[in-house]
CSV table of C-alpha atoms in Angstrom, one decimal:
chain,number,residue,atom,x,y,z
A,1,MET,CA,27.8,128.9,179.8
A,2,ILE,CA,26.6,125.8,177.9
A,3,THR,CA,24.4,123.5,180.0
A,4,THR,CA,24.2,119.9,178.9
A,5,ILE,CA,21.4,117.6,180.1
A,6,THR,CA,21.8,113.8,180.3
A,7,LEU,CA,18.6,112.2,181.7
A,8,ASN,CA,19.9,108.6,181.5
A,9,PRO,CA,23.7,108.7,181.9
A,10,SER,CA,25.8,105.5,182.1
A,11,ILE,CA,29.2,104.0,182.7
A,12,ASP,CA,30.2,102.9,179.2
A,13,ARG,CA,32.5,99.9,179.2
A,14,ARG,CA,34.3,98.9,176.0
A,15,TYR,CA,36.0,95.5,175.6
A,16,PHE,CA,38.4,94.9,172.6
A,17,ILE,CA,38.2,91.1,171.7
A,18,GLN,CA,39.6,89.6,168.6
A,19,ASP,CA,37.3,87.1,166.8
A,20,PHE,CA,34.4,87.5,169.3
A,21,ARG,CA,31.7,84.9,169.0
A,22,THR,CA,28.6,84.2,171.2
A,23,GLY,CA,28.7,81.1,173.4
A,24,GLN,CA,32.4,81.3,174.1
A,25,MET,CA,34.6,82.5,176.9
A,26,PHE,CA,37.1,85.3,176.2
A,27,ARG,CA,39.8,87.1,178.3
A,28,THR,CA,40.9,90.6,177.4
A,29,THR,CA,43.5,93.0,178.8
A,30,GLU,CA,42.3,95.8,176.6
A,31,TYR,CA,39.3,97.7,177.8
A,32,GLU,CA,38.2,101.1,178.9
A,33,ASP,CA,35.3,102.8,180.8
A,34,THR,CA,34.1,106.3,180.4
A,35,ALA,CA,31.3,108.6,181.6
A,36,GLY,CA,28.7,107.8,179.0
A,37,GLY,CA,25.4,109.0,177.7
A,38,LYS,CA,24.9,111.2,174.6
A,39,GLY,CA,24.7,114.4,176.7
A,40,LEU,CA,28.1,113.6,178.3
A,41,ASN,CA,29.7,113.0,174.9
A,42,VAL,CA,28.4,116.5,174.0
A,43,THR,CA,29.9,117.8,177.3
A,44,ARG,CA,33.4,116.4,176.6
A,45,VAL,CA,33.6,117.8,173.1
A,46,VAL,CA,32.4,121.3,174.2
A,47,HIS,CA,35.1,121.2,176.9
A,48,LEU,CA,37.7,120.1,174.4
A,49,LEU,CA,36.7,123.0,172.0
A,50,GLY,CA,37.3,125.4,174.9
A,51,SER,CA,33.9,126.7,175.7
A,52,PRO,CA,32.5,126.9,179.3
A,53,VAL,CA,30.2,124.0,180.1
A,54,ILE,CA,28.3,122.4,183.0
A,55,ALA,CA,26.8,118.9,182.9
A,56,THR,CA,23.6,118.0,184.7
A,57,GLY,CA,21.1,115.1,184.9
A,58,LEU,CA,20.4,112.4,187.5
A,59,LEU,CA,22.9,110.0,189.0
A,60,GLY,CA,22.6,107.3,191.7
A,61,GLY,CA,24.6,104.6,193.5
A,62,LYS,CA,28.2,103.6,193.2
A,63,SER,CA,28.1,103.9,189.4
A,64,GLY,CA,26.9,107.5,189.7
A,65,GLU,CA,29.8,108.3,192.1
A,66,SER,CA,32.2,106.7,189.6
A,67,LEU,CA,30.8,108.8,186.8
A,68,GLU,CA,31.3,112.0,188.8
A,69,GLU,CA,34.9,111.0,189.6
A,70,LYS,CA,35.6,110.5,185.9
A,71,LEU,CA,34.2,114.0,185.1
A,72,ASN,CA,36.4,115.4,187.9
A,73,GLN,CA,39.4,113.8,186.4
A,74,SER,CA,38.6,115.4,183.1
A,75,GLY,CA,38.2,118.8,184.7
A,76,ILE,CA,34.5,119.0,183.7
A,77,THR,CA,32.2,121.0,185.8
A,78,HIS,CA,29.0,119.2,186.8
A,79,SER,CA,25.9,119.5,189.0
A,80,PHE,CA,23.8,116.3,189.0
A,81,LEU,CA,20.8,115.5,191.1
A,82,LYS,CA,21.3,112.4,193.3
A,83,ILE,CA,18.6,109.7,193.1
A,84,ASN,CA,18.0,106.4,194.9
A,85,GLY,CA,18.4,104.2,191.8
A,86,GLU,CA,21.7,102.9,190.4
A,87,THR,CA,23.1,104.6,187.3
A,88,ARG,CA,23.2,102.1,184.5
A,89,THR,CA,26.2,100.4,182.8
A,90,CYS,CA,26.4,99.9,179.0
A,91,ILE,CA,28.8,97.4,177.4
A,92,ALA,CA,30.3,97.4,173.9
A,93,ILE,CA,32.4,94.5,172.6
A,94,LEU,CA,34.6,95.5,169.7
A,95,SER,CA,35.9,92.8,167.4
A,96,GLY,CA,37.5,93.9,164.1
A,97,ALA,CA,35.0,96.2,162.3
A,98,GLU,CA,32.0,94.9,164.3
A,99,GLN,CA,30.6,96.2,167.6
A,100,THR,CA,28.1,94.3,169.8
A,101,GLU,CA,26.3,96.4,172.4
A,102,VAL,CA,24.4,95.5,175.6
A,103,LEU,CA,22.5,98.6,176.9
A,104,GLU,CA,20.9,98.6,180.4
A,105,PRO,CA,17.6,100.5,180.5
A,106,GLY,CA,18.6,102.5,183.6
A,107,PRO,CA,17.0,103.0,186.9
A,108,TYR,CA,13.4,103.8,187.6
A,109,VAL,CA,13.0,107.4,188.8
A,110,ALA,CA,10.3,108.5,191.2
A,111,GLU,CA,7.9,111.3,190.5
A,112,ARG,CA,9.2,113.4,193.4
A,113,GLU,CA,12.8,113.0,192.0
A,114,VAL,CA,11.6,114.3,188.6
A,115,ASP,CA,10.0,117.3,190.3
A,116,THR,CA,13.2,118.0,192.3
A,117,PHE,CA,15.2,117.9,189.1
A,118,ARG,CA,12.8,120.4,187.5
A,119,MET,CA,13.7,122.8,190.4
A,120,HIS,CA,17.4,122.0,190.0
A,121,TYR,CA,17.2,122.8,186.3
A,122,ASP,CA,15.5,126.2,187.0
A,123,LYS,CA,18.5,127.2,189.1
A,124,LEU,CA,21.0,126.2,186.4
A,125,LEU,CA,19.1,128.2,183.8
A,126,GLU,CA,20.1,131.4,185.8
A,127,ARG,CA,23.6,131.1,184.3
A,128,ALA,CA,23.0,129.2,181.0
A,129,SER,CA,23.4,130.8,177.6
A,130,VAL,CA,22.7,127.6,175.6
A,131,VAL,CA,21.0,124.3,176.8
A,132,VAL,CA,21.7,121.0,175.1
A,133,ALA,CA,19.7,117.9,176.0
A,134,SER,CA,20.6,114.5,174.4
A,135,GLY,CA,19.6,110.9,174.6
A,136,SER,CA,16.9,108.7,176.2
A,137,MET,CA,15.1,109.3,179.5
A,138,MET,CA,15.0,107.1,182.6
A,139,ARG,CA,12.0,104.9,183.3
A,140,GLY,CA,9.3,106.8,185.2
A,141,MET,CA,10.0,110.1,183.5
A,142,PRO,CA,7.0,111.6,181.7
A,143,VAL,CA,7.3,111.5,177.9
A,144,THR,CA,6.6,115.3,178.0
A,145,LEU,CA,9.7,116.1,180.2
A,146,TYR,CA,11.8,117.5,177.3
A,147,ARG,CA,8.9,119.6,176.2
A,148,ASP,CA,8.6,121.0,179.7
A,149,LEU,CA,12.3,121.8,179.9
A,150,ILE,CA,12.2,123.5,176.5
A,151,ASN,CA,9.3,125.7,177.7
A,152,LYS,CA,11.3,126.8,180.8
A,153,SER,CA,14.3,127.7,178.6
A,154,LYS,CA,12.2,129.7,176.2
A,155,GLU,CA,10.7,131.7,179.0
A,156,LYS,CA,14.2,133.0,179.7
A,157,GLY,CA,15.1,133.4,176.0
A,158,ILE,CA,17.7,130.6,176.1
A,159,PRO,CA,18.2,128.5,173.0
A,160,PHE,CA,17.5,124.8,173.6
A,161,LEU,CA,19.1,122.1,171.4
A,162,LEU,CA,17.6,118.7,171.5
A,163,ASP,CA,18.9,115.3,170.2
A,164,THR,CA,16.4,112.5,171.0
A,165,SER,CA,14.0,110.4,169.1
A,166,GLY,CA,10.6,108.7,169.2
A,167,GLN,CA,7.6,110.0,171.1
A,168,ALA,CA,9.8,112.2,173.3
A,169,LEU,CA,11.0,114.1,170.2
A,170,MET,CA,7.5,114.5,168.8
A,171,GLU,CA,6.1,115.8,172.1
A,172,ALA,CA,9.1,118.2,172.4
A,173,ILE,CA,8.5,119.6,168.9
A,174,GLU,CA,5.3,121.2,170.2
A,175,ALA,CA,7.4,123.4,172.4
A,176,GLY,CA,9.6,124.6,169.5
A,177,PRO,CA,13.2,123.6,170.3
A,178,SER,CA,15.9,125.8,168.7
A,179,PHE,CA,17.6,122.8,167.1
A,180,ILE,CA,17.0,119.1,166.4
A,181,LYS,CA,19.1,116.4,164.7
A,182,PRO,CA,17.2,113.5,163.3
A,183,ASN,CA,19.2,111.1,161.1
A,184,LYS,CA,17.9,109.8,157.8
A,185,GLU,CA,16.5,106.6,159.3
A,186,GLU,CA,14.6,108.5,162.1
A,187,LEU,CA,13.3,111.0,159.6
A,188,GLU,CA,12.1,108.2,157.3
A,189,ALA,CA,10.3,106.5,160.2
A,190,ALA,CA,8.7,109.7,161.5
A,191,SER,CA,7.5,110.9,158.1
A,192,GLY,CA,6.6,107.7,156.4
A,193,ILE,CA,8.4,108.9,153.3
A,194,LEU,CA,11.0,106.8,151.5
A,195,LEU,CA,14.1,109.1,151.4
A,196,LYS,CA,16.0,108.5,148.2
A,197,ASP,CA,17.5,112.0,147.6
A,198,ASP,CA,17.7,115.5,149.0
A,199,GLN,CA,14.3,116.5,147.7
A,200,ASP,CA,12.7,113.6,149.6
A,201,MET,CA,14.4,114.7,152.8
A,202,ILE,CA,13.3,118.3,152.2
A,203,ARG,CA,9.7,117.1,151.7
A,204,ALA,CA,9.9,115.1,155.0
A,205,VAL,CA,11.4,117.9,157.0
A,206,ASP,CA,8.8,120.4,155.6
A,207,THR,CA,6.0,118.0,156.6
A,208,LEU,CA,7.2,117.4,160.1
A,209,PHE,CA,9.1,120.5,161.3
A,210,ARG,CA,8.7,123.6,159.2
A,211,GLY,CA,7.4,126.5,161.3
A,212,LYS,CA,8.0,124.5,164.5
A,213,VAL,CA,11.8,124.3,164.8
A,214,GLU,CA,14.3,127.1,164.0
A,215,THR,CA,17.0,124.7,162.8
A,216,VAL,CA,16.7,121.1,161.7
A,217,MET,CA,19.8,119.1,160.8
A,218,VAL,CA,19.5,115.8,159.0
A,219,SER,CA,22.8,113.9,159.4
A,220,LEU,CA,24.0,111.8,156.4
A,221,GLY,CA,27.2,110.3,157.8
A,222,GLY,CA,30.0,110.4,155.3
A,223,ASN,CA,27.7,112.3,152.8
A,224,GLY,CA,27.6,115.4,155.1
A,225,ALA,CA,24.3,116.9,156.2
A,226,LEU,CA,21.2,118.8,155.2
A,227,PHE,CA,20.0,121.8,157.2
A,228,LEU,CA,16.7,123.8,157.4
A,229,HIS,CA,17.3,127.2,159.0
A,230,GLU,CA,14.7,129.9,159.2
A,231,GLY,CA,13.0,128.7,156.0
A,232,SER,CA,16.1,128.1,153.9
A,233,TYR,CA,17.9,124.9,153.1
A,234,TYR,CA,21.7,124.3,153.2
A,235,ARG,CA,23.6,121.3,151.9
A,236,VAL,CA,26.9,120.5,153.7
A,237,ARG,CA,29.6,118.3,152.1
A,238,ILE,CA,32.6,116.9,153.9
A,239,PRO,CA,36.0,115.7,152.9
A,240,LYS,CA,36.9,112.0,152.8
A,241,VAL,CA,38.7,111.0,156.0
A,242,LEU,CA,40.0,107.8,157.6
A,243,VAL,CA,37.3,106.7,160.0
A,244,LYS,CA,38.5,105.0,163.2
A,245,ASN,CA,35.4,105.2,165.4
A,246,PRO,CA,32.1,106.9,164.2
A,247,VAL,CA,30.4,106.3,167.6
A,248,GLY,CA,29.7,109.7,169.2
A,249,SER,CA,30.0,111.7,165.9
A,250,GLY,CA,26.4,112.9,166.2
A,251,ASP,CA,27.0,114.1,169.7
A,252,SER,CA,30.2,115.8,168.6
A,253,THR,CA,28.2,117.6,165.9
A,254,VAL,CA,25.7,118.9,168.4
A,255,ALA,CA,28.5,120.0,170.6
A,256,GLY,CA,30.1,122.0,167.7
A,257,TYR,CA,26.8,123.6,166.9
A,258,ALA,CA,26.3,124.6,170.6
A,259,VAL,CA,29.8,126.1,170.7
A,260,GLY,CA,29.1,128.1,167.5
A,261,LEU,CA,25.8,129.4,168.9
A,262,GLU,CA,27.4,130.3,172.2
A,263,ARG,CA,30.2,132.2,170.3
A,264,GLU,CA,27.6,133.9,168.1
A,265,TYR,CA,29.1,132.6,164.9
A,266,SER,CA,27.3,133.2,161.6
A,267,PHE,CA,25.0,130.3,160.6
A,268,GLU,CA,27.3,129.1,157.9
A,269,LYS,CA,30.3,129.1,160.2
A,270,ARG,CA,28.2,127.5,163.0
A,271,ILE,CA,27.2,124.5,160.8
A,272,ALA,CA,30.8,124.2,159.5
A,273,LEU,CA,32.0,123.9,163.1
A,274,ALA,CA,29.3,121.4,163.9
A,275,VAL,CA,30.0,119.1,160.9
A,276,ALA,CA,33.8,119.4,161.4
A,277,SER,CA,33.4,118.4,165.0
A,278,GLY,CA,31.4,115.3,164.0
A,279,THR,CA,33.9,114.4,161.4
A,280,ALA,CA,36.9,114.9,163.7
A,281,ASN,CA,35.3,112.5,166.2
A,282,ALA,CA,35.1,109.8,163.6
A,283,MET,CA,38.9,110.1,163.1
A,284,GLU,CA,39.6,109.3,166.8
A,285,GLU,CA,39.6,106.0,168.6
A,286,ALA,CA,37.8,107.4,171.6
A,287,THR,CA,34.1,108.1,171.7
A,288,GLY,CA,33.0,111.8,172.1
A,289,HIS,CA,36.5,113.1,171.5
A,290,VAL,CA,38.0,115.6,169.1
A,291,ASN,CA,41.4,117.2,168.3
A,292,PRO,CA,40.6,120.9,168.2
A,293,ASP,CA,43.4,121.6,165.7
A,294,GLN,CA,41.8,118.9,163.5
A,295,VAL,CA,38.4,120.6,163.8
A,296,VAL,CA,39.9,123.9,162.6
A,297,ASN,CA,41.6,122.2,159.7
A,298,LEU,CA,38.4,120.3,158.6
A,299,MET,CA,36.3,123.5,158.7
A,300,LYS,CA,38.5,124.8,155.9
A,301,GLN,CA,37.6,121.8,153.8
A,302,ILE,CA,33.8,121.8,154.4
A,303,THR,CA,31.5,123.3,151.8
A,304,VAL,CA,28.2,124.9,152.7
A,305,GLU,CA,25.8,125.5,149.9
A,306,LYS,CA,22.5,127.4,150.2
A,307,MET,CA,19.9,125.5,148.2
């Protein structure tokens, strides 16, 4: 069972407005809302790929109830801790090729609620084979929380995949997560190295993560990805595709990697599934959505080269 953690979930509302400009009033009949947060994007893709998954995190208020109902409608198993605060709402306005986002920070969570979640997480680990944690944390959560969750997982021998950034990521590195996925910009900021080519990225990854993380993926968008795994580097190249909506492709990539790990695929097949899942998401209108047949087709077109 793959367990996904979303520590700051949201209701994601998308409005489609032609010729959007600030300072004007617009009406739209085209909009959608989904259960959002990076971890829930991962959850949906794992579910679509056919692997068993349970989503957890913290939810509160009417927005939290709405989010749970959306997961129920999708047939996704979940076990969230209820808190006093109201789950956030995030808004995206899509106009032509541009997207404007308004992201709420999320509720403030009390220390006792964090402690209760730790106990809730311990129980979920009893049936977990892989843990995936993605995204930001709620206000009030200690910056070391991901590190603590990783340590609990490692005590039970369960791989822990982490997709976050900033200080939370750097704290978590000390616990040795099984997998992390910085993008080029995040790696550049963390290392202080100007990344002009693969060799620069290798130098930055070596400086920050070698000997601390089993697998590091540097996502390069349409240019594929670079992986460090158990001391060796791999370069992944992807076919050219028609991109409709790249939002959620990173989360879909993590989902594919988790599924490959849960199914005990070879490393090369695992990263092909990961990158194919991310690419397939970009070909869909919806965020955090893949066509499983398309994923299988893309895997055949992806090249994995050991450097």
